[in-house]
mmCIF file of C-alpha atoms and ligand atoms in Angstrom:
data_model
loop_
_atom_site.group_PDB
_atom_site.id
_atom_site.type_symbol
_atom_site.label_atom_id
_atom_site.label_comp_id
_atom_site.label_asym_id
_atom_site.label_seq_id
_atom_site.Cartn_x
_atom_site.Cartn_y
_atom_site.Cartn_z
ATOM 1 C CA UNK A 131 0.345 -0.303 -0.101
ATOM 2 C CA UNK A 132 1.520 3.887 -1.065
ATOM 3 C CA UNK A 133 -0.269 6.213 1.298
ATOM 4 C CA UNK A 134 0.030 9.724 1.170
ATOM 5 C CA UNK A 135 0.091 11.334 5.000
ATOM 6 C CA UNK A 136 -0.687 15.054 4.713
ATOM 7 C CA UNK A 137 0.653 17.491 7.266
ATOM 8 C CA UNK A 138 3.102 15.282 9.487
ATOM 9 C CA UNK A 139 5.289 18.737 10.152
ATOM 10 C CA UNK A 140 3.192 21.807 10.448
ATOM 11 C CA UNK A 141 4.126 24.956 8.463
ATOM 12 C CA UNK A 142 6.307 26.285 11.146
ATOM 13 C CA UNK A 143 8.477 23.020 12.089
ATOM 14 C CA UNK A 144 9.187 22.297 8.413
ATOM 15 C CA UNK A 145 10.416 26.489 8.365
ATOM 16 C CA UNK A 146 12.277 25.261 11.650
ATOM 17 C CA UNK A 147 14.049 21.958 9.754
ATOM 18 C CA UNK A 148 14.489 24.115 7.339
ATOM 19 C CA UNK A 149 16.754 26.512 8.572
ATOM 20 C CA UNK A 150 18.276 24.226 10.857
ATOM 21 C CA UNK A 151 18.995 21.851 7.205
ATOM 22 C CA UNK A 152 20.944 24.864 5.513
ATOM 23 C CA UNK A 153 24.138 25.017 7.945
ATOM 24 C CA UNK A 154 23.576 21.193 8.976
ATOM 25 C CA UNK A 155 26.976 19.604 8.398
ATOM 26 C CA UNK A 156 26.467 16.946 4.912
ATOM 27 C CA UNK A 157 28.558 14.322 4.613
ATOM 28 C CA UNK A 158 28.653 11.417 2.014
ATOM 29 C CA UNK A 159 25.307 9.253 1.906
ATOM 30 C CA UNK A 160 27.381 6.164 0.842
ATOM 31 C CA UNK A 161 28.528 5.574 4.316
ATOM 32 C CA UNK A 162 26.942 2.654 5.906
ATOM 33 C CA UNK A 163 25.113 1.765 3.047
ATOM 34 C CA UNK A 164 25.101 -1.955 1.839
ATOM 35 C CA UNK A 165 27.513 -3.391 -1.152
ATOM 36 C CA UNK A 166 24.834 -3.283 -4.100
ATOM 37 C CA UNK A 167 23.040 0.482 -2.297
ATOM 38 C CA UNK A 168 26.340 2.121 -2.524
ATOM 39 C CA UNK A 169 26.936 1.761 -6.480
ATOM 40 C CA UNK A 170 23.933 3.873 -6.793
ATOM 41 C CA UNK A 171 23.640 5.816 -4.288
ATOM 42 C CA UNK A 172 24.781 9.381 -4.778
ATOM 43 C CA UNK A 173 23.192 11.591 -2.116
ATOM 44 C CA UNK A 174 24.329 13.355 1.136
ATOM 45 C CA UNK A 175 23.502 12.494 4.542
ATOM 46 C CA UNK A 176 23.262 13.824 8.471
ATOM 47 C CA UNK A 177 25.077 12.167 10.995
ATOM 48 C CA UNK A 178 23.117 10.565 13.451
ATOM 49 C CA UNK A 179 24.066 12.336 16.732
ATOM 50 C CA UNK A 180 24.425 15.243 15.353
ATOM 51 C CA UNK A 181 22.547 18.668 16.371
ATOM 52 C CA UNK A 182 20.230 19.360 13.711
ATOM 53 C CA UNK A 183 19.346 15.471 13.136
ATOM 54 C CA UNK A 184 18.522 15.182 16.760
ATOM 55 C CA UNK A 185 16.259 18.260 16.872
ATOM 56 C CA UNK A 186 14.646 17.135 13.265
ATOM 57 C CA UNK A 187 13.751 13.502 14.345
ATOM 58 C CA UNK A 188 12.356 14.553 17.356
ATOM 59 C CA UNK A 189 10.171 16.707 15.760
ATOM 60 C CA UNK A 190 8.880 14.314 13.195
ATOM 61 C CA UNK A 191 8.401 11.447 15.986
ATOM 62 C CA UNK A 192 6.159 13.889 17.616
ATOM 63 C CA UNK A 193 5.017 14.459 14.048
ATOM 64 C CA UNK A 194 4.169 10.945 14.041
ATOM 65 C CA UNK A 195 2.397 10.700 17.311
ATOM 66 C CA UNK A 196 -0.178 12.944 16.704
ATOM 67 C CA UNK A 197 -0.989 11.388 13.205
ATOM 68 C CA UNK A 198 -3.707 8.670 13.728
ATOM 69 C CA UNK A 199 -3.986 7.855 10.154
ATOM 70 C CA UNK A 200 -0.029 6.758 10.072
ATOM 71 C CA UNK A 201 -0.857 4.359 13.480
ATOM 72 C CA UNK A 202 -3.471 3.068 11.374
ATOM 73 C CA UNK A 203 -1.844 2.646 8.147
ATOM 74 C CA UNK A 204 1.610 1.562 9.835
ATOM 75 C CA UNK A 205 0.771 -0.341 12.462
ATOM 76 C CA UNK A 206 4.061 0.686 14.145
ATOM 77 C CA UNK A 207 6.297 -1.957 16.820
ATOM 78 C CA UNK A 208 9.044 -0.253 16.165
ATOM 79 C CA UNK A 209 10.438 2.905 14.490
ATOM 80 C CA UNK A 210 13.968 3.494 12.865
ATOM 81 C CA UNK A 211 15.195 6.500 14.442
ATOM 82 C CA UNK A 212 14.024 9.120 11.020
ATOM 83 C CA UNK A 213 17.309 10.394 8.859
ATOM 84 C CA UNK A 214 18.001 13.585 7.382
ATOM 85 C CA UNK A 215 19.121 13.266 3.346
ATOM 86 C CA UNK A 216 20.060 16.040 0.988
ATOM 87 C CA UNK A 217 19.502 15.840 -3.046
ATOM 88 C CA UNK A 218 21.802 18.347 -5.035
ATOM 89 C CA UNK A 219 24.362 19.175 -6.977
ATOM 90 C CA UNK A 220 27.047 16.537 -7.660
ATOM 91 C CA UNK A 221 24.911 13.885 -5.052
ATOM 92 C CA UNK A 222 21.900 14.241 -6.753
ATOM 93 C CA UNK A 223 20.228 10.529 -7.201
ATOM 94 C CA UNK A 224 19.533 7.627 -5.667
ATOM 95 C CA UNK A 225 19.537 4.452 -8.233
ATOM 96 C CA UNK A 226 16.871 1.706 -8.151
ATOM 97 C CA UNK A 227 17.182 0.004 -5.070
ATOM 98 C CA UNK A 228 15.385 -2.399 -2.386
ATOM 99 C CA UNK A 229 16.379 -1.199 1.063
ATOM 100 C CA UNK A 230 17.895 -3.596 3.639
ATOM 101 C CA UNK A 231 15.205 -6.380 5.355
ATOM 102 C CA UNK A 232 17.029 -5.677 8.406
ATOM 103 C CA UNK A 233 18.851 -2.745 10.244
ATOM 104 C CA UNK A 234 20.464 -2.345 13.443
ATOM 105 C CA UNK A 235 19.260 -0.291 16.311
ATOM 106 C CA UNK A 236 21.290 2.893 16.032
ATOM 107 C CA UNK A 237 21.262 2.874 20.185
ATOM 108 C CA UNK A 238 21.857 -0.969 20.201
ATOM 109 C CA UNK A 239 18.706 -1.949 21.493
ATOM 110 C CA UNK A 240 18.128 -4.617 18.775
ATOM 111 C CA UNK A 241 17.122 -4.968 15.013
ATOM 112 C CA UNK A 242 13.846 -3.557 13.091
ATOM 113 C CA UNK A 243 12.731 -5.539 10.238
ATOM 114 C CA UNK A 244 11.690 -2.812 7.676
ATOM 115 C CA UNK A 245 8.302 -3.589 6.808
ATOM 116 C CA UNK A 246 6.985 -0.130 5.856
ATOM 117 C CA UNK A 247 9.225 2.841 4.317
ATOM 118 C CA UNK A 248 8.700 6.535 5.168
ATOM 119 C CA UNK A 249 9.918 9.852 3.322
ATOM 120 C CA UNK A 250 8.779 13.156 4.693
ATOM 121 C CA UNK A 251 9.068 15.888 2.275
ATOM 122 C CA UNK A 252 10.502 18.895 3.725
ATOM 123 C CA UNK A 253 11.665 21.084 0.401
ATOM 124 C CA UNK A 254 8.688 22.845 -1.277
ATOM 125 C CA UNK A 255 8.417 21.295 -4.460
ATOM 126 C CA UNK A 256 8.750 24.621 -6.273
ATOM 127 C CA UNK A 257 12.326 24.715 -4.989
ATOM 128 C CA UNK A 258 13.810 21.692 -6.819
ATOM 129 C CA UNK A 259 13.311 20.326 -10.517
ATOM 130 C CA UNK A 260 13.355 16.314 -10.875
ATOM 131 C CA UNK A 261 13.934 14.801 -7.814
ATOM 132 C CA UNK A 262 10.674 12.052 -7.493
ATOM 133 C CA UNK A 263 10.615 9.289 -5.214
ATOM 134 C CA UNK A 264 9.732 6.683 -7.666
ATOM 135 C CA UNK A 265 8.545 3.203 -6.593
ATOM 136 C CA UNK A 266 7.078 0.469 -8.430
ATOM 137 C CA UNK A 267 4.234 -1.502 -7.123
ATOM 138 C CA UNK A 268 1.800 -4.097 -8.786
ATOM 139 C CA UNK A 269 0.466 -0.791 -10.163
ATOM 140 C CA UNK A 270 3.471 0.550 -12.480
ATOM 141 C CA UNK A 271 5.904 3.309 -11.439
ATOM 142 C CA UNK A 272 4.467 5.815 -8.663
ATOM 143 C CA UNK A 273 6.351 8.864 -9.002
ATOM 144 C CA UNK A 274 6.121 10.996 -5.974
ATOM 145 C CA UNK A 275 7.004 14.699 -5.051
ATOM 146 C CA UNK A 276 5.092 16.120 -1.837
ATOM 147 C CA UNK A 277 4.148 19.631 -0.176
ATOM 148 C CA UNK A 278 6.647 20.241 2.466
ATOM 149 C CA UNK A 279 5.858 18.638 5.783
ATOM 150 C CA UNK A 280 4.278 15.843 3.735
ATOM 151 C CA UNK A 281 4.993 12.041 3.756
ATOM 152 C CA UNK A 282 4.766 8.858 2.096
ATOM 153 C CA UNK A 283 4.734 5.362 3.467
ATOM 154 C CA UNK A 284 5.097 2.398 0.831
ATOM 155 C CA UNK A 285 6.124 -1.118 1.784
ATOM 156 C CA UNK A 286 9.286 -2.196 2.371
ATOM 157 C CA UNK A 287 9.750 -4.711 -0.283
ATOM 158 C CA UNK A 288 9.227 -2.031 -3.306
ATOM 159 C CA UNK A 289 11.604 -1.538 -5.781
ATOM 160 C CA UNK A 290 12.386 2.528 -5.809
ATOM 161 C CA UNK A 291 14.376 4.917 -6.472
ATOM 162 C CA UNK A 292 14.978 8.827 -6.476
ATOM 163 C CA UNK A 293 15.302 10.634 -9.667
ATOM 164 C CA UNK A 294 18.301 13.441 -10.381
ATOM 165 C CA UNK A 295 17.802 16.998 -8.517
ATOM 166 C CA UNK A 296 18.457 19.198 -11.405
ATOM 167 C CA UNK A 297 18.006 22.427 -9.903
ATOM 168 C CA UNK A 298 17.823 23.411 -6.044
ATOM 169 C CA UNK A 299 18.605 20.963 -3.321
ATOM 170 C CA UNK A 300 15.875 18.363 -2.107
ATOM 171 C CA UNK A 301 15.822 17.830 1.791
ATOM 172 C CA UNK A 302 13.551 15.288 3.453
ATOM 173 C CA UNK A 303 13.439 12.507 6.312
ATOM 174 C CA UNK A 304 13.364 9.022 6.299
ATOM 175 C CA UNK A 305 12.985 6.212 8.016
ATOM 176 C CA UNK A 306 11.405 2.469 8.629
ATOM 177 C CA UNK A 307 8.798 1.523 10.676
ATOM 178 C CA UNK A 308 8.678 -2.528 11.626
ATOM 179 C CA UNK A 309 4.968 -3.361 11.922
ATOM 180 C CA UNK A 310 2.947 -5.158 14.300
ATOM 181 C CA UNK A 311 1.275 -6.889 11.145
ATOM 182 C CA UNK A 312 4.490 -8.073 9.025
ATOM 183 C CA UNK A 313 2.034 -8.727 6.124
ATOM 184 C CA UNK A 314 1.622 -5.649 3.285
ATOM 185 C CA UNK A 315 -1.364 -6.710 2.494
ATOM 186 C CA UNK A 316 -3.229 -7.779 5.842
ATOM 187 C CA UNK A 317 -2.511 -4.171 7.083
ATOM 188 C CA UNK A 318 -4.000 -3.262 4.203
ATOM 189 C CA UNK A 319 -7.352 -4.406 5.037
ATOM 190 C CA UNK A 320 -7.281 -3.174 8.705
ATOM 191 C CA UNK A 321 -6.376 0.204 7.377
ATOM 192 C CA UNK A 322 -9.072 -0.045 5.244
ATOM 193 C CA UNK A 323 -11.782 -1.487 7.889
ATOM 194 C CA UNK A 324 -10.650 1.172 10.040
ATOM 195 C CA UNK A 325 -11.042 4.127 8.002
ATOM 196 C CA UNK A 326 -14.412 2.824 6.290
ATOM 197 C CA UNK A 327 -15.605 2.560 10.045
ATOM 198 C CA UNK A 328 -14.572 5.741 10.794
ATOM 199 C CA UNK A 329 -15.959 7.287 8.143
ATOM 200 C CA UNK A 330 -19.557 5.413 9.159
ATOM 201 C CA UNK A 331 -19.270 6.738 12.644
ATOM 202 C CA UNK A 332 -19.041 10.595 12.014
ATOM 203 C CA UNK A 333 -21.618 10.062 9.403
ATOM 204 C CA UNK A 334 -24.444 8.362 10.909
ATOM 205 C CA UNK A 335 -22.975 7.622 14.714
ATOM 206 C CA UNK A 336 -22.643 4.511 16.514
ATOM 207 C CA UNK A 337 -24.425 1.758 16.223
ATOM 208 C CA UNK A 338 -24.644 -2.193 17.014
ATOM 209 C CA UNK A 339 -23.571 -2.704 13.633
ATOM 210 C CA UNK A 340 -20.385 0.103 14.017
ATOM 211 C CA UNK A 341 -19.607 -1.475 17.631
ATOM 212 C CA UNK A 342 -19.794 -4.961 15.917
ATOM 213 C CA UNK A 343 -17.359 -4.462 13.368
ATOM 214 C CA UNK A 344 -15.234 -2.447 15.781
ATOM 215 C CA UNK A 345 -15.459 -5.670 17.436
ATOM 216 C CA UNK A 346 -14.178 -7.524 14.005
ATOM 217 C CA UNK A 347 -11.252 -5.188 13.625
ATOM 218 C CA UNK A 348 -9.438 -5.595 16.951
ATOM 219 C CA UNK A 349 -9.855 -9.824 16.248
ATOM 220 C CA UNK A 350 -8.275 -9.911 12.743
ATOM 221 C CA UNK A 351 -5.732 -7.741 14.933
ATOM 222 C CA UNK A 352 -5.454 -9.890 17.924
ATOM 223 C CA UNK A 353 -5.397 -12.585 15.262
ATOM 224 C CA UNK A 354 -2.415 -11.142 12.725
ATOM 225 C CA UNK A 355 -0.622 -9.084 15.536
ATOM 226 C CA UNK A 356 3.091 -9.636 16.776
ATOM 227 C CA UNK A 357 3.641 -7.119 19.483
HETATM 228 NI NI1 NI B 680 15.669 3.154 -0.394
#
């Protein structure tokens, strides 16, 4: 499932992130990348522990906490601490790849399976050319380029790339989620059930049927979730 999550960050938070990133100590994005990724990766990243990365990471995690759609779609068990990257100039693309399936948490707290990938766009789309995140799914390739502060969720199993940025810079925050529900198909069913129940309740209020269907939702989640 590929999902657009609008307004993960407020306009004020976006501005604060852009200001911090304008003077941040960017480094080679290939550091820490796997062998296949290294051959196609050509961008910049911020060191995990630098002050700018820590401030923006907390901001994004707060934004995710406020966002009930993120919870419903990703059903997060563990969230990898969000990282920051930049594309532009001579380091302006990331060719086709699949993200590593298992990652070590930077704080040594164990491993995370990358079920869901997320990118939060931090640059205004009018400030750069190119830089689309192209994700291959069962319906073909989707090119995603969102407003600053908006995010896209997509399955960790997808082949994807960032097209060359030919003007300006593209700033983004990215991370992975290990979901309580490993299967993308099962997550999608739960998300659709949850969203439609929400819509029914908003339209008609609670009823015996919405209560029973909420029970179905939770019983499916109980069957499929690994907490
Ligand atoms: Ni990737």
